[in-house]
mmCIF file of C-alpha atoms and ligand atoms in Angstrom:
data_model
loop_
_atom_site.group_PDB
_atom_site.id
_atom_site.type_symbol
_atom_site.label_atom_id
_atom_site.label_comp_id
_atom_site.label_asym_id
_atom_site.label_seq_id
_atom_site.Cartn_x
_atom_site.Cartn_y
_atom_site.Cartn_z
ATOM 1 C CA MET A 300 -113.150 164.441 78.496
ATOM 2 C CA PRO A 301 -109.772 163.228 77.210
ATOM 3 C CA PHE A 302 -108.931 166.520 75.501
ATOM 4 C CA LYS A 303 -107.944 169.471 77.623
ATOM 5 C CA THR A 304 -106.705 172.722 76.171
ATOM 6 C CA LEU A 305 -103.003 173.403 76.299
ATOM 7 C CA ARG A 306 -103.613 176.084 78.917
ATOM 8 C CA ASP A 307 -105.339 173.581 81.233
ATOM 9 C CA THR A 308 -102.341 171.340 81.252
ATOM 10 C CA GLN A 309 -99.457 173.778 81.160
ATOM 11 C CA GLN A 310 -97.188 174.266 84.128
ATOM 12 C CA PRO A 311 -97.568 177.591 85.984
ATOM 13 C CA ALA A 312 -96.446 180.696 84.127
ATOM 14 C CA ARG A 313 -92.968 182.078 84.794
ATOM 15 C CA SER A 314 -92.579 183.558 88.263
ATOM 16 C CA GLY A 315 -90.054 186.270 87.445
ATOM 17 C CA ARG A 316 -87.527 184.632 89.795
ATOM 18 C CA LYS A 317 -84.103 184.190 88.207
ATOM 19 C CA HIS A 318 -82.018 181.041 88.415
ATOM 20 C CA PHE A 319 -78.357 180.215 87.909
ATOM 21 C CA ALA A 320 -77.126 176.999 86.301
ATOM 22 C CA VAL A 321 -73.433 176.159 86.179
ATOM 23 C CA LEU A 322 -72.422 174.003 83.225
ATOM 24 C CA LEU A 323 -69.834 171.367 84.110
ATOM 25 C CA ASP A 324 -68.252 169.782 81.048
ATOM 26 C CA PRO A 325 -66.669 166.458 82.112
ATOM 27 C CA ASP A 326 -63.986 166.838 79.429
ATOM 28 C CA ASN A 327 -62.694 170.045 81.004
ATOM 29 C CA LEU A 328 -62.581 169.020 84.655
ATOM 30 C CA THR A 329 -60.211 167.200 86.946
ATOM 31 C CA GLU A 330 -61.274 165.942 90.344
ATOM 32 C CA ALA A 331 -59.468 168.863 92.004
ATOM 33 C CA SER A 332 -60.922 171.558 89.726
ATOM 34 C CA CYS A 333 -64.384 170.056 90.107
ATOM 35 C CA LEU A 334 -64.143 170.018 93.914
ATOM 36 C CA HIS A 335 -63.084 173.668 93.855
ATOM 37 C CA LEU A 336 -66.095 174.607 91.683
ATOM 38 C CA LEU A 337 -68.429 172.598 93.917
ATOM 39 C CA GLN A 338 -67.318 174.533 96.975
ATOM 40 C CA LEU A 339 -67.673 177.880 95.191
ATOM 41 C CA SER A 340 -71.100 176.847 93.889
ATOM 42 C CA GLU A 341 -72.314 175.921 97.368
ATOM 43 C CA ASP A 342 -71.052 179.267 98.700
ATOM 44 C CA SER A 343 -72.724 181.138 95.837
ATOM 45 C CA HIS A 344 -76.120 179.385 96.042
ATOM 46 C CA VAL A 345 -76.054 177.998 92.525
ATOM 47 C CA ASP A 346 -79.467 176.516 91.653
ATOM 48 C CA PHE A 347 -78.451 173.664 89.319
ATOM 49 C CA PHE A 348 -75.505 171.931 87.770
ATOM 50 C CA PHE A 349 -75.918 171.099 84.110
ATOM 51 C CA VAL A 350 -73.525 168.257 83.305
ATOM 52 C CA GLY A 351 -72.603 167.456 79.735
ATOM 53 C CA GLY A 352 -71.097 168.764 76.538
ATOM 54 C CA SER A 353 -71.576 168.600 72.789
ATOM 55 C CA LEU A 354 -68.771 166.068 72.421
ATOM 56 C CA ILE A 355 -67.609 164.061 75.392
ATOM 57 C CA THR A 356 -64.269 162.439 74.647
ATOM 58 C CA THR A 357 -63.365 161.127 78.082
ATOM 59 C CA GLU A 358 -65.002 158.678 80.461
ATOM 60 C CA ASN A 359 -65.160 161.307 83.190
ATOM 61 C CA GLN A 360 -68.891 161.969 83.235
ATOM 62 C CA ALA A 361 -69.918 159.210 85.658
ATOM 63 C CA SER A 362 -67.105 159.990 88.110
ATOM 64 C CA ILE A 363 -67.809 163.724 87.956
ATOM 65 C CA ILE A 364 -71.494 163.133 88.754
ATOM 66 C CA GLN A 365 -70.531 160.788 91.568
ATOM 67 C CA LEU A 366 -68.190 163.466 92.955
ATOM 68 C CA ILE A 367 -70.937 166.095 92.821
ATOM 69 C CA LYS A 368 -73.417 163.822 94.566
ATOM 70 C CA GLN A 369 -70.870 163.117 97.318
ATOM 71 C CA HIS A 370 -69.977 166.754 97.941
ATOM 72 C CA SER A 371 -72.984 168.900 97.062
ATOM 73 C CA ARG A 372 -76.739 169.070 97.432
ATOM 74 C CA ILE A 373 -77.188 171.162 94.283
ATOM 75 C CA PRO A 374 -79.316 169.167 91.799
ATOM 76 C CA VAL A 375 -77.492 167.584 88.862
ATOM 77 C CA ILE A 376 -79.331 167.918 85.551
ATOM 78 C CA LEU A 377 -77.917 166.074 82.565
ATOM 79 C CA PHE A 378 -77.338 168.196 79.459
ATOM 80 C CA PRO A 379 -76.709 165.355 77.021
ATOM 81 C CA SER A 380 -75.568 165.464 73.431
ATOM 82 C CA ASN A 381 -76.975 162.002 72.723
ATOM 83 C CA SER A 382 -78.611 158.977 74.316
ATOM 84 C CA LEU A 383 -75.248 157.551 75.398
ATOM 85 C CA HIS A 384 -74.943 160.217 78.057
ATOM 86 C CA ILE A 385 -77.851 159.208 80.264
ATOM 87 C CA ASP A 386 -76.639 158.580 83.804
ATOM 88 C CA LYS A 387 -79.044 157.438 86.505
ATOM 89 C CA GLN A 388 -76.946 158.985 89.284
ATOM 90 C CA ALA A 389 -78.196 162.428 88.180
ATOM 91 C CA ASP A 390 -81.372 164.062 89.484
ATOM 92 C CA GLY A 391 -82.828 164.965 86.123
ATOM 93 C CA ILE A 392 -82.269 165.376 82.420
ATOM 94 C CA LEU A 393 -82.978 168.076 79.859
ATOM 95 C CA LEU A 394 -84.674 166.020 77.173
ATOM 96 C CA LEU A 395 -83.524 168.275 74.359
ATOM 97 C CA SER A 396 -85.307 168.441 71.044
ATOM 98 C CA LEU A 397 -83.133 170.504 68.698
ATOM 99 C CA ILE A 398 -85.990 172.550 67.255
ATOM 100 C CA SER A 399 -83.759 175.149 65.594
ATOM 101 C CA GLY A 400 -82.507 172.379 63.291
ATOM 102 C CA ARG A 401 -83.996 169.964 60.806
ATOM 103 C CA ASN A 402 -82.066 166.843 61.721
ATOM 104 C CA PRO A 403 -84.615 164.149 62.651
ATOM 105 C CA ASP A 404 -82.091 162.325 64.802
ATOM 106 C CA PHE A 405 -81.931 165.266 67.224
ATOM 107 C CA LEU A 406 -85.628 166.108 66.911
ATOM 108 C CA ILE A 407 -86.895 162.606 67.777
ATOM 109 C CA GLY A 408 -84.361 159.847 66.963
ATOM 110 C CA GLN A 409 -82.208 160.026 70.104
ATOM 111 C CA HIS A 410 -85.383 160.339 72.171
ATOM 112 C CA VAL A 411 -86.709 157.039 70.851
ATOM 113 C CA LEU A 412 -83.465 155.365 71.926
ATOM 114 C CA SER A 413 -83.590 157.091 75.309
ATOM 115 C CA ALA A 414 -87.277 156.583 76.113
ATOM 116 C CA PRO A 415 -87.164 153.056 77.619
ATOM 117 C CA ILE A 416 -84.095 153.966 79.698
ATOM 118 C CA LEU A 417 -85.722 157.159 80.974
ATOM 119 C CA LYS A 418 -89.040 155.453 81.714
ATOM 120 C CA ALA A 419 -87.244 152.842 83.809
ATOM 121 C CA SER A 420 -85.188 155.456 85.696
ATOM 122 C CA ASN A 421 -86.020 157.854 88.508
ATOM 123 C CA LEU A 422 -84.653 160.812 86.559
ATOM 124 C CA ASN A 423 -86.845 163.901 86.385
ATOM 125 C CA VAL A 424 -87.365 164.572 82.696
ATOM 126 C CA TYR A 425 -87.525 168.184 81.498
ATOM 127 C CA PRO A 426 -88.770 168.336 77.878
ATOM 128 C CA THR A 427 -86.848 171.229 76.360
ATOM 129 C CA GLY A 428 -86.917 172.954 72.998
ATOM 130 C CA TYR A 429 -83.227 173.488 72.287
ATOM 131 C CA MET A 430 -82.388 176.353 69.936
ATOM 132 C CA LEU A 431 -78.892 177.015 68.659
ATOM 133 C CA VAL A 432 -78.237 180.624 67.673
ATOM 134 C CA ASP A 433 -75.317 181.785 65.530
ATOM 135 C CA CYS A 434 -73.212 183.851 67.922
ATOM 136 C CA GLY A 435 -70.161 184.477 65.827
ATOM 137 C CA ARG A 436 -68.501 181.157 65.174
ATOM 138 C CA GLN A 437 -69.446 177.591 64.378
ATOM 139 C CA THR A 438 -69.991 175.591 67.541
ATOM 140 C CA THR A 439 -69.357 171.937 68.322
ATOM 141 C CA ALA A 440 -73.122 171.521 68.891
ATOM 142 C CA SER A 441 -73.979 172.855 65.451
ATOM 143 C CA TYR A 442 -71.261 170.831 63.709
ATOM 144 C CA MET A 443 -72.006 167.592 65.554
ATOM 145 C CA SER A 444 -75.759 167.886 65.002
ATOM 146 C CA GLY A 445 -75.339 168.851 61.353
ATOM 147 C CA THR A 446 -77.761 171.743 61.801
ATOM 148 C CA THR A 447 -77.748 175.400 60.871
ATOM 149 C CA PRO A 448 -78.165 177.728 63.857
ATOM 150 C CA ILE A 449 -80.711 180.545 63.817
ATOM 151 C CA PRO A 450 -79.106 183.748 62.465
ATOM 152 C CA TYR A 451 -78.054 186.152 65.223
ATOM 153 C CA ASP A 452 -80.115 189.056 63.906
ATOM 154 C CA LYS A 453 -83.362 187.177 63.189
ATOM 155 C CA PRO A 454 -85.395 187.316 66.402
ATOM 156 C CA ALA A 455 -88.585 186.581 64.464
ATOM 157 C CA ILE A 456 -87.268 183.133 63.488
ATOM 158 C CA ALA A 457 -86.339 182.435 67.100
ATOM 159 C CA THR A 458 -89.751 183.607 68.289
ATOM 160 C CA CYS A 459 -91.735 181.453 65.858
ATOM 161 C CA THR A 460 -89.520 178.454 66.647
ATOM 162 C CA ALA A 461 -90.022 178.918 70.394
ATOM 163 C CA MET A 462 -93.783 179.326 69.928
ATOM 164 C CA ALA A 463 -93.878 176.098 67.920
ATOM 165 C CA GLY A 464 -91.941 174.306 70.665
ATOM 166 C CA GLU A 465 -94.353 175.576 73.302
ATOM 167 C CA LEU A 466 -97.392 174.572 71.242
ATOM 168 C CA LEU A 467 -95.906 171.102 70.838
ATOM 169 C CA GLY A 468 -95.874 170.830 74.625
ATOM 170 C CA LEU A 469 -92.193 171.397 75.394
ATOM 171 C CA ARG A 470 -91.888 172.772 78.934
ATOM 172 C CA TYR A 471 -88.708 174.838 78.564
ATOM 173 C CA ILE A 472 -86.977 176.722 75.785
ATOM 174 C CA TYR A 473 -83.160 176.875 75.807
ATOM 175 C CA LEU A 474 -81.546 179.585 73.680
ATOM 176 C CA ASP A 475 -77.892 178.614 73.291
ATOM 177 C CA GLY A 476 -75.121 180.494 71.528
ATOM 178 C CA GLY A 477 -72.816 177.518 72.209
ATOM 179 C CA SER A 478 -70.054 177.122 74.736
ATOM 180 C CA GLY A 479 -67.472 179.884 74.500
ATOM 181 C CA ALA A 480 -69.558 181.831 71.960
ATOM 182 C CA ALA A 481 -67.857 184.973 70.654
ATOM 183 C CA LYS A 482 -70.832 187.048 71.870
ATOM 184 C CA PRO A 483 -73.959 186.151 73.830
ATOM 185 C CA ILE A 484 -77.442 185.974 72.331
ATOM 186 C CA SER A 485 -78.822 189.469 71.767
ATOM 187 C CA ALA A 486 -81.140 191.063 74.291
ATOM 188 C CA GLU A 487 -83.523 191.759 71.427
ATOM 189 C CA MET A 488 -83.861 188.036 70.622
ATOM 190 C CA ILE A 489 -84.236 187.018 74.282
ATOM 191 C CA THR A 490 -86.965 189.604 74.861
ATOM 192 C CA ALA A 491 -88.823 188.674 71.689
ATOM 193 C CA VAL A 492 -88.868 184.988 72.685
ATOM 194 C CA CYS A 493 -89.798 185.675 76.315
ATOM 195 C CA GLU A 494 -92.691 187.897 75.296
ATOM 196 C CA ALA A 495 -94.041 185.291 72.889
ATOM 197 C CA ILE A 496 -94.182 182.256 75.204
ATOM 198 C CA GLU A 497 -95.093 181.410 78.778
ATOM 199 C CA VAL A 498 -92.719 178.549 79.530
ATOM 200 C CA PRO A 499 -89.372 179.316 81.214
ATOM 201 C CA VAL A 500 -86.529 180.460 78.989
ATOM 202 C CA ILE A 501 -82.979 179.240 79.614
ATOM 203 C CA VAL A 502 -80.169 181.306 78.059
ATOM 204 C CA GLY A 503 -76.500 180.386 77.699
ATOM 205 C CA GLY A 504 -73.394 180.737 75.596
ATOM 206 C CA GLY A 505 -70.699 183.395 75.836
ATOM 207 C CA ILE A 506 -71.781 184.954 79.144
ATOM 208 C CA ASN A 507 -68.389 186.022 80.467
ATOM 209 C CA SER A 508 -68.995 189.251 82.374
ATOM 210 C CA PRO A 509 -71.483 190.445 85.013
ATOM 211 C CA GLU A 510 -72.792 192.954 82.434
ATOM 212 C CA LYS A 511 -73.612 190.172 79.968
ATOM 213 C CA ALA A 512 -75.320 188.160 82.709
ATOM 214 C CA LYS A 513 -77.326 191.225 83.667
ATOM 215 C CA ALA A 514 -78.277 191.930 80.053
ATOM 216 C CA ALA A 515 -79.671 188.394 79.612
ATOM 217 C CA LEU A 516 -81.676 188.653 82.829
ATOM 218 C CA GLU A 517 -82.984 192.113 82.015
ATOM 219 C CA ALA A 518 -84.034 190.875 78.597
ATOM 220 C CA GLY A 519 -86.198 188.255 80.318
ATOM 221 C CA ALA A 520 -84.145 185.054 80.742
ATOM 222 C CA ASP A 521 -85.428 182.904 83.608
ATOM 223 C CA VAL A 522 -82.290 180.761 83.885
ATOM 224 C CA ILE A 523 -78.798 181.700 82.803
ATOM 225 C CA VAL A 524 -76.172 179.068 82.136
ATOM 226 C CA VAL A 525 -72.464 179.745 82.498
ATOM 227 C CA GLY A 526 -69.706 177.231 81.832
ATOM 228 C CA ASN A 527 -66.669 178.218 79.822
ATOM 229 C CA HIS A 528 -65.731 181.401 81.681
ATOM 230 C CA ILE A 529 -66.100 179.748 85.089
ATOM 231 C CA GLU A 530 -63.595 177.088 84.045
ATOM 232 C CA LYS A 531 -61.103 179.873 83.249
ATOM 233 C CA ASN A 532 -62.018 182.162 86.113
ATOM 234 C CA PRO A 533 -63.814 180.399 88.999
ATOM 235 C CA GLY A 534 -64.288 183.759 90.757
ATOM 236 C CA PHE A 535 -66.849 184.615 88.058
ATOM 237 C CA LEU A 536 -69.251 182.241 89.749
ATOM 238 C CA ALA A 537 -69.706 184.560 92.732
ATOM 239 C CA GLU A 538 -70.067 187.577 90.442
ATOM 240 C CA VAL A 539 -72.952 186.036 88.484
ATOM 241 C CA SER A 540 -74.521 184.803 91.670
ATOM 242 C CA SER A 541 -74.615 188.295 93.142
ATOM 243 C CA VAL A 542 -76.220 189.690 89.961
ATOM 244 C CA ILE A 543 -78.959 187.039 90.236
ATOM 245 C CA LYS A 544 -79.387 187.596 93.947
ATOM 246 C CA SER A 545 -79.944 191.311 93.450
ATOM 247 C CA TYR A 546 -82.706 190.556 90.920
ATOM 248 C CA ASN A 547 -84.481 188.168 93.250
ATOM 249 C CA ILE A 548 -84.227 190.519 96.233
ATOM 250 C CA ALA A 549 -85.736 193.319 94.133
ATOM 251 C CA LEU A 550 -88.536 190.947 93.091
ATOM 252 C CA ASP A 551 -89.339 190.112 96.730
ATOM 253 C CA VAL A 552 -89.313 193.800 97.702
ATOM 254 C CA HIS A 553 -91.835 194.673 95.002
ATOM 255 C CA ARG A 554 -94.268 191.896 95.987
HETATM 256 C C1 1GP B 156 -73.249 176.102 76.412
HETATM 257 O O1 1GP B 156 -75.008 177.461 77.264
HETATM 258 C C2 1GP B 156 -73.854 176.785 77.595
HETATM 259 O O2 1GP B 156 -74.064 175.091 75.937
HETATM 260 C C3 1GP B 156 -72.875 177.639 78.341
HETATM 261 O O3 1GP B 156 -72.051 178.394 77.490
HETATM 262 O O4 1GP B 156 -69.776 177.696 78.206
HETATM 263 O O5 1GP B 156 -70.104 179.817 76.901
HETATM 264 O O6 1GP B 156 -70.812 179.662 79.279
HETATM 265 P P1 1GP B 156 -70.607 178.931 77.997
#
């Protein structure tokens, strides 16, 4: 029988375990600052590095990935803004379909260009419904993609969009307020999305305090992504890590 139901083929439901991804933007890093963050990330048990940015203006990406691979065992997942940013040194790639927008290039166009490269690579491919949310100011991602983000106070739009992404077979949903967002995505929106779908939900943008990290996790986020504030204050890495650790310890205790 060639046709199985979506439920037969879906990956296991979310486990409740929380994960921490550190976003490394090659444009904002020197070799020294990157090495410092790598050491802190190892000490803080970071789960993944996301490497990329909405507009990469330097040629640093390849050397940053090489540096990470030399000095860390934390997996490197590409977070690309277009097909030019595929790098086979990485462990995997978020194959982002910008489902909050209506720009065909970011819904399918870049993927067509990327497909033969990805098929010929050993990269793990993570098909991800990428949703930009208006968190107070226009972001590079929204401008560069020519798309309108989901309004901050419209969780129903986010929920229906995430459900559509899941029904289309996307394995992850990424709610992103954009790097350095004025405020993070609301707990109300995160909870609404998490309750509506079974695939893991990644949340990022504007998380710059332990309280904001905690709020995203409490609302249901499976993975939180922090970039901007760690560049300014590397000590924040350990703070977020301890918030996540306390969640996972509590989960183990209650099992
Ligand atoms: C941006 O979600 C990421 O795409 C992380 O955002 O840089 O604001 O932490 P910050």
